[in-house]
Tab-separated table of C-alpha atoms in Angstrom:
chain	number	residue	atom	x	y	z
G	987	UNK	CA	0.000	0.000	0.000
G	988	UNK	CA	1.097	3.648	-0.954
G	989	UNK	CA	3.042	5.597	2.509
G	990	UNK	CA	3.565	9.099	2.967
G	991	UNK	CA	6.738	9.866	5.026
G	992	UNK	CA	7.582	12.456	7.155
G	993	UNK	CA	9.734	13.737	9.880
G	994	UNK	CA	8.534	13.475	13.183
G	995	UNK	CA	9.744	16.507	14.263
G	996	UNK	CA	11.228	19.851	12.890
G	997	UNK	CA	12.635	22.752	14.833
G	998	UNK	CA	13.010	26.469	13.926
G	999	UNK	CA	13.792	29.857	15.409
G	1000	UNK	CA	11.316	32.483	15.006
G	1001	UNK	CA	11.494	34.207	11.998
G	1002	UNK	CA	14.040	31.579	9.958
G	1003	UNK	CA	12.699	29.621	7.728
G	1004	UNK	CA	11.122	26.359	8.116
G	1005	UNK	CA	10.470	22.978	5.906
G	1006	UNK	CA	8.608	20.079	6.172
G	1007	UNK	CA	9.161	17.048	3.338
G	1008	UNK	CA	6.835	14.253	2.408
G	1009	UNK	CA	8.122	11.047	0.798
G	1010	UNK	CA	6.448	8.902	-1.086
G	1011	UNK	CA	6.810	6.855	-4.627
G	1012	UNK	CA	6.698	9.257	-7.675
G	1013	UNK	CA	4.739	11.313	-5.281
G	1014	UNK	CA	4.936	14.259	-7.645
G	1015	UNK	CA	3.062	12.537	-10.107
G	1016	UNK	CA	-0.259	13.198	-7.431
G	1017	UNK	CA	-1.252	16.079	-6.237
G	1018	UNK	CA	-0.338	16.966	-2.307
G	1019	UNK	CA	-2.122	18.879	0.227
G	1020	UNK	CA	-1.102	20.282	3.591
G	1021	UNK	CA	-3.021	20.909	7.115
G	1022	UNK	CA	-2.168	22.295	10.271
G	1023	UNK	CA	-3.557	21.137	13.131
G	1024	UNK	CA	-2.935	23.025	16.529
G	1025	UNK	CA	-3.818	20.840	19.695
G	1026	UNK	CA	-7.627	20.537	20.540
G	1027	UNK	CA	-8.481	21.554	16.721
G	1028	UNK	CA	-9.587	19.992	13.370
G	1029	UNK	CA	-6.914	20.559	10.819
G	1030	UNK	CA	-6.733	23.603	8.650
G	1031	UNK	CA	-5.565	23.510	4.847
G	1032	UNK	CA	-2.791	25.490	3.975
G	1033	UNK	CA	-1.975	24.266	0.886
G	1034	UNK	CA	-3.737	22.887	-1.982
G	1035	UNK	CA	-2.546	20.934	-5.248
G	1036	UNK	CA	1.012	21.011	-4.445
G	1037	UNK	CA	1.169	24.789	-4.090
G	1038	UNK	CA	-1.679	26.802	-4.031
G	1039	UNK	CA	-2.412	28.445	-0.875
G	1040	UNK	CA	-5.958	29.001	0.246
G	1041	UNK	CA	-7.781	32.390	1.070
G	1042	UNK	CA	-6.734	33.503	4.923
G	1043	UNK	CA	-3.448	31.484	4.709
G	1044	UNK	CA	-0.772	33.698	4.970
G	1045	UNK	CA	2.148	34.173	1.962
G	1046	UNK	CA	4.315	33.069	4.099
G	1047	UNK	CA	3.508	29.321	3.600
G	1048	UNK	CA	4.227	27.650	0.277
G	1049	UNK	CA	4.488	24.324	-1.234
G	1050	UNK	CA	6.605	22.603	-3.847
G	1051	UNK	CA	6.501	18.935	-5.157
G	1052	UNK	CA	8.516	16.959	-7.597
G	1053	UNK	CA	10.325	13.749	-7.589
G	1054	UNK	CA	9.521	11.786	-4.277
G	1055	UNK	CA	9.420	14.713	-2.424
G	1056	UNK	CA	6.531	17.366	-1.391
G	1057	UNK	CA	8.113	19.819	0.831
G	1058	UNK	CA	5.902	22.783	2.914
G	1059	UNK	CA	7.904	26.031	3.590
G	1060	UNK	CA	6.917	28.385	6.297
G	1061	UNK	CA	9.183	31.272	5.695
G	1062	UNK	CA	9.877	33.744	8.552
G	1063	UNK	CA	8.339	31.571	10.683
G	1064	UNK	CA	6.058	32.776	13.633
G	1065	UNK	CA	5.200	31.749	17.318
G	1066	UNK	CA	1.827	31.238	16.054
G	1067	UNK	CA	3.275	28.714	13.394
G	1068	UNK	CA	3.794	26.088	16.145
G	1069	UNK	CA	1.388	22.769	14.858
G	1070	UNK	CA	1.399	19.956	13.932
G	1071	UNK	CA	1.443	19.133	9.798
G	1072	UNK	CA	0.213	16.940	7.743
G	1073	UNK	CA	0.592	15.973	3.971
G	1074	UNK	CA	-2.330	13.964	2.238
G	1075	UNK	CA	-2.205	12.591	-1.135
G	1076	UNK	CA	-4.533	10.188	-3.325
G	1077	UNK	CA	-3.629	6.798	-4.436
G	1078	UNK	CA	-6.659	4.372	-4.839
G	1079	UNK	CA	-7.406	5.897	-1.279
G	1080	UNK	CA	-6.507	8.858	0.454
G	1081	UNK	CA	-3.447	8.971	2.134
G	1082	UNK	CA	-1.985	10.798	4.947
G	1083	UNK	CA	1.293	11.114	6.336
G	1084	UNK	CA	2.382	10.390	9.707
G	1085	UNK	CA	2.509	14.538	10.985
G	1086	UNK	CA	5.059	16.690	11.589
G	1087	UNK	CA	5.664	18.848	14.918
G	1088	UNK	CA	6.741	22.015	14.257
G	1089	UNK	CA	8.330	23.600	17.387
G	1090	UNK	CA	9.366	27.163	16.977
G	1091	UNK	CA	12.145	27.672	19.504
F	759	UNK	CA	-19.652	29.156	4.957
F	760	UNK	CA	-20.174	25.480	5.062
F	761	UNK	CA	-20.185	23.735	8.437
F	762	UNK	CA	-20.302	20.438	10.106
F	763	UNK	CA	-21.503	18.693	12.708
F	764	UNK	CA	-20.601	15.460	14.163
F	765	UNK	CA	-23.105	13.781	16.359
F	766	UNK	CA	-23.560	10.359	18.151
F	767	UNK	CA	-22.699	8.325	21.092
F	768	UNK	CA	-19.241	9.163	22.786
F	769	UNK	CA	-19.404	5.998	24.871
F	770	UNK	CA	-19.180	2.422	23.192
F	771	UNK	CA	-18.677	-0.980	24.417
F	772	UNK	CA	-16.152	-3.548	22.707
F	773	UNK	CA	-17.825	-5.616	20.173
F	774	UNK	CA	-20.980	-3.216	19.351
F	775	UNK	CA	-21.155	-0.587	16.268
F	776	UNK	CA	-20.202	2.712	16.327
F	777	UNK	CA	-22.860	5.009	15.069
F	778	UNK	CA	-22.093	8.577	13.524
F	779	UNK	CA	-24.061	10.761	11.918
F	780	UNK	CA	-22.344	14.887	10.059
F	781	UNK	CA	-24.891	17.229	9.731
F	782	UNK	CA	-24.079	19.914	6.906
F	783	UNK	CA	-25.290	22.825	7.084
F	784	UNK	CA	-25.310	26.283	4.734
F	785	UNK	CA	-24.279	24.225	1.960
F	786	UNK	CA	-25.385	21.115	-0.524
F	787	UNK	CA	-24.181	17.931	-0.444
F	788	UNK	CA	-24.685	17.839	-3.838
F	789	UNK	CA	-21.914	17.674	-6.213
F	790	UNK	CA	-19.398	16.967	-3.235
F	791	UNK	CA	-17.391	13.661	-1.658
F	792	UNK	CA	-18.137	13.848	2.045
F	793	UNK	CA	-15.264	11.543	4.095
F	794	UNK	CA	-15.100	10.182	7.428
F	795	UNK	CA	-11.545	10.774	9.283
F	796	UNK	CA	-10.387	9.771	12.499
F	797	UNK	CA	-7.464	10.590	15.301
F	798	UNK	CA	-6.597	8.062	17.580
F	799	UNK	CA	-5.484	9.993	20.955
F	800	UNK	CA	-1.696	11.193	20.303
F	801	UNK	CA	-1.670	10.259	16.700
F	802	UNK	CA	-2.107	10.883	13.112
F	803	UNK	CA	-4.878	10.933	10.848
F	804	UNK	CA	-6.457	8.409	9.029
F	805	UNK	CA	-8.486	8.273	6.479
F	806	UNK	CA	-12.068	5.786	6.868
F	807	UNK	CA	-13.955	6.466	3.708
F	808	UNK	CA	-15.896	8.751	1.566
F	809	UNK	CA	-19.356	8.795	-0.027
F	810	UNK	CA	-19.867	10.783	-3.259
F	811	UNK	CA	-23.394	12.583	-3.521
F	812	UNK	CA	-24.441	10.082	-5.741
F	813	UNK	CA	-23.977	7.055	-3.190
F	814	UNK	CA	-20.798	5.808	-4.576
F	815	UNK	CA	-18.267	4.990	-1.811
F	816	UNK	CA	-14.673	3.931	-1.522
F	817	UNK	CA	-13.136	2.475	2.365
F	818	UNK	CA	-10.095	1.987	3.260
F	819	UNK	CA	-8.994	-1.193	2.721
F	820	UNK	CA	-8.129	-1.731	5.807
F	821	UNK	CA	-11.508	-1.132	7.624
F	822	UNK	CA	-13.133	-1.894	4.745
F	823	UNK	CA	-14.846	-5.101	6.266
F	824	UNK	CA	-16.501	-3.219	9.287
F	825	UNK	CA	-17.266	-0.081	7.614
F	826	UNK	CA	-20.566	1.446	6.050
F	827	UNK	CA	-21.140	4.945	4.796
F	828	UNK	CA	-24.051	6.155	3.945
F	829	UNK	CA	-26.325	9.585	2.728
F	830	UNK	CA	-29.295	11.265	3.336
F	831	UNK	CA	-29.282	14.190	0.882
F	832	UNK	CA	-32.852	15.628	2.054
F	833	UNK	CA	-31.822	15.856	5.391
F	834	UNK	CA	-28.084	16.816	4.472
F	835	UNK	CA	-26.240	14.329	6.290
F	836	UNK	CA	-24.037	11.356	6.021
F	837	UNK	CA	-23.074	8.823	8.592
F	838	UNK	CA	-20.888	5.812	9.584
F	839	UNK	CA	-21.462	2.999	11.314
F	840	UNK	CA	-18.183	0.826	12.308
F	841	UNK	CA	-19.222	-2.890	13.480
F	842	UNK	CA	-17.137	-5.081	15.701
F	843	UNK	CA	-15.175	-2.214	17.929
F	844	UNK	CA	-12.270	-2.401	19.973
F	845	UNK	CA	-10.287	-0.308	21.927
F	846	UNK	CA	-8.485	0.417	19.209
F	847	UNK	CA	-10.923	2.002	17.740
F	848	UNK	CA	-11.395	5.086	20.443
F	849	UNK	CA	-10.249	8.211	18.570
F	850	UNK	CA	-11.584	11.519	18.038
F	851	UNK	CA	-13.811	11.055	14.228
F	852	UNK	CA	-14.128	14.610	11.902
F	853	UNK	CA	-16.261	14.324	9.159
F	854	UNK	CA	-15.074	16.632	6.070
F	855	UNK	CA	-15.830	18.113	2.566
F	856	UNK	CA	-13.452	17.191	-0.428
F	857	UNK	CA	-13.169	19.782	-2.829
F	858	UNK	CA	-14.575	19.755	-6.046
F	859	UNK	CA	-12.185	17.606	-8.175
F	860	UNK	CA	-11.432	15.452	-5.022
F	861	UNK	CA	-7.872	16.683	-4.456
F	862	UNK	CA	-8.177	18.287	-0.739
F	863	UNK	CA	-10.138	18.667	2.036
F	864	UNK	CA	-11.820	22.409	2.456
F	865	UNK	CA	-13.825	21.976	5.376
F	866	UNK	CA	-13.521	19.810	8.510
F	867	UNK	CA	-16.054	19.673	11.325
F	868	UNK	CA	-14.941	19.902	14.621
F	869	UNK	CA	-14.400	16.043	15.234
F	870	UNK	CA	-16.120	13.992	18.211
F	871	UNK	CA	-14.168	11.910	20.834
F	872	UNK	CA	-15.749	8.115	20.729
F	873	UNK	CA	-14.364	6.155	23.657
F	874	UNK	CA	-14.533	1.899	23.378
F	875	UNK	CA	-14.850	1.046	26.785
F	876	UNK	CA	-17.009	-1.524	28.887
């Protein structure tokens, strides 16, 4: 069955810049997605179809994907940035990776 | 703004069926896959199912024997019923809106906690 893989963790200091990759095979031959999810909430797309950002999501995030690799980038990266992340992609099912945790130190 | 609404028991016992039912509301389910998702306590997401307006449905294979998803388009609401529980199945369970074209999920309700538990 088709895996999405990412890191468990990733650290950054406020206002660097932060990235989050998602492995999977020829996974940018399928369109990926990206949610946040802050503790006690339902998750919150951030990015659509690789790299389109929805209304309300700040500039600051943007996505890439090509290869085996989807990667999220949070540039000048906030307090308010701390989540957990998620990719999702579609195989015969949908797919989700395992989630990120963003600390921002 | 479309919104959902999970509702049902947050209490089951080992061995019975889980029973949910997502109420949509300022919107149509019309034209729209509706999904069931769920968090187990401390983990990731995983994906159950969706139902397409029509009545089509796809599972996840791995669930896929204990799983039914079904609609009720004049009432707006889908629902999931999960037979043969364990404690492995307590997580919290968000119903949610793909886009049109599938791709991505644009709205999320606000998930319900269902506990397997004698």
């Amino acid at each position: 069955s088709y895996e999405l893989t990412q890191p468990p963790s990733v650290s950054v200091s406020p206002g660097q810049t932060a990235s989050i990759t998602c492995s999977g095979d020829k996974l940018g031959t399928k369109f990926t997605s990206w949610y946040q999810q802050k503790a006690g909430q339902p998750p919150v797309l951030v990015i659509s179809q690789d790299s389109k950002r929805p209304s309300g999501i700040p500039e600051r995030f943007s996505g890439s994907n090509s290869g085996n690799t989807a990667t999220l980038t949070i540039t000048g990266t906030q307090a308010m940035d701390e989540a957990d992340y998620y990719c999702q992609a579609w195989d015969s099912s949908a797919i989700f990776g395992g989630g990120t945790r963003l600390t921002v130190l | 703004q479309v919104q959902l609404q999970e509702s049902g028991p947050g209490l089951v016992k080992p061995s019975e069926t889980l029973s949910l039912t997502c109420t949509v509301s300022s919107g149509s389910i019309i034209n729209y896959y509706w999904s069931w998702i769920r968090q187990p306590p401390g983990k990731g997401l995983e994906w159950i199912g969706y139902i397409y307006y029509s009545g089509s449905t796809n599972y996840n294979p791995s669930l896929k024997s204990r799983i039914t998803i079904s609609l009720d388009t004049s009432k707006n609401q889908f629902s999931l019923k999960l037979n043969s529980v364990t404690a492995a199945d307590t997580a919290v369970y968000y119903c949610a809106r793909w886009s049109v074209g599938g791709n991505f999920i644009d709205y999320w309700g606000q998930g319900t906690l269902v506990t397997v538990s004698s």
